[in-house]
Coordinates of C-alpha atoms in Angstrom, one line a residue:
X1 CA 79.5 26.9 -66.8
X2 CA 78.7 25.8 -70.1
X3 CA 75.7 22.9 -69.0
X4 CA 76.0 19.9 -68.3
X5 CA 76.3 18.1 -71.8
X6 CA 79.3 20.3 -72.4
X7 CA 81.2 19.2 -69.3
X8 CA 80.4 15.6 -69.8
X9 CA 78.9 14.4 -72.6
X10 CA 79.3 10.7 -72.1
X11 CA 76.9 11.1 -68.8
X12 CA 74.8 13.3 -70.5
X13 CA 73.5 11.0 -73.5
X14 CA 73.1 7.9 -70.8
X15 CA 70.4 10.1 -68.7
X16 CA 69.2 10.9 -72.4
X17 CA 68.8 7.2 -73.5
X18 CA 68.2 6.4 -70.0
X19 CA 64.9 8.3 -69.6
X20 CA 63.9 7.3 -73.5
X21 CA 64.1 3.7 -72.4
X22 CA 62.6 4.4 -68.9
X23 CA 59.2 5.8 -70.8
X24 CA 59.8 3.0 -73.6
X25 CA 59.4 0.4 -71.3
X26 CA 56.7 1.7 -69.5
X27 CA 54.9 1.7 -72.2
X28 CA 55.0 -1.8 -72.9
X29 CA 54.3 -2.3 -69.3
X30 CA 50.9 -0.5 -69.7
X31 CA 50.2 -1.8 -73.0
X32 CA 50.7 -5.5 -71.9
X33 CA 48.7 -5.0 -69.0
X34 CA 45.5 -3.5 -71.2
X35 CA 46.8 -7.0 -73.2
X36 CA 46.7 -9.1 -70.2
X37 CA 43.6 -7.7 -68.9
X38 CA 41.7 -8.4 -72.1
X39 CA 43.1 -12.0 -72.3
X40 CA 41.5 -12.8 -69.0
X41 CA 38.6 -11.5 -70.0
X42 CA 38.6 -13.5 -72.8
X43 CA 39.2 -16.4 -70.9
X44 CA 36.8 -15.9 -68.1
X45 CA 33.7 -15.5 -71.3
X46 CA 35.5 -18.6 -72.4
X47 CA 35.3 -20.5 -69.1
X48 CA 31.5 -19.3 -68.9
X49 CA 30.5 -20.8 -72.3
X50 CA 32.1 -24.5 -71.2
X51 CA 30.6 -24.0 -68.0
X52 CA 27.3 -23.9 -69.5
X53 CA 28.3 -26.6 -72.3
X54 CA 28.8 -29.0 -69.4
X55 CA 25.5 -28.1 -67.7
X56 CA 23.7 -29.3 -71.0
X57 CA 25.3 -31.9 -71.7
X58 CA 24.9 -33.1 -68.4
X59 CA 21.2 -32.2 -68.1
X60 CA 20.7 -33.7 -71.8
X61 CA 22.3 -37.0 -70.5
X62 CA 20.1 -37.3 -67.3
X63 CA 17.4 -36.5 -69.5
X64 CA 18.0 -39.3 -72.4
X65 CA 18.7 -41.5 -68.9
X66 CA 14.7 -40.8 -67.9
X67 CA 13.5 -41.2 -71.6
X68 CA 15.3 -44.9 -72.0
X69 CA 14.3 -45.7 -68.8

């Protein structure tokens, strides 16, 4: 018995690059998640802030309605 990369190399390296790219692309996985995460949270702040733009405006219209009236 001389191992396993001895006896077949060829097998060998593909479980090698396999588990290399198995970790690689978990790693993006959990770095575009973090990513993805923070994008929403981005958005949701940014969905806040028109939310009250639109408020203001609107109260700022019914309130120039009252003054021309």
């Amino acid at each position: 018995e001389k191992g396993l990369g001895m006896k077949n190399p060829t097998k060998f390296f593909r479980s090698i690059l396999g588990r290399m790219l198995n970790s690689y692309l978990i790693d993006i996985m959990t770095h575009s998640r973090k990513w993805l995460k923070q994008i929403d949270e981005m958005a949701l702040e940014a969905d806040k802030f028109f939310l009250c733009q639109i408020k203001f405006l609107k109260m700022r219209r019914r309130l120039s309605g009252v003054f021309c009236m």
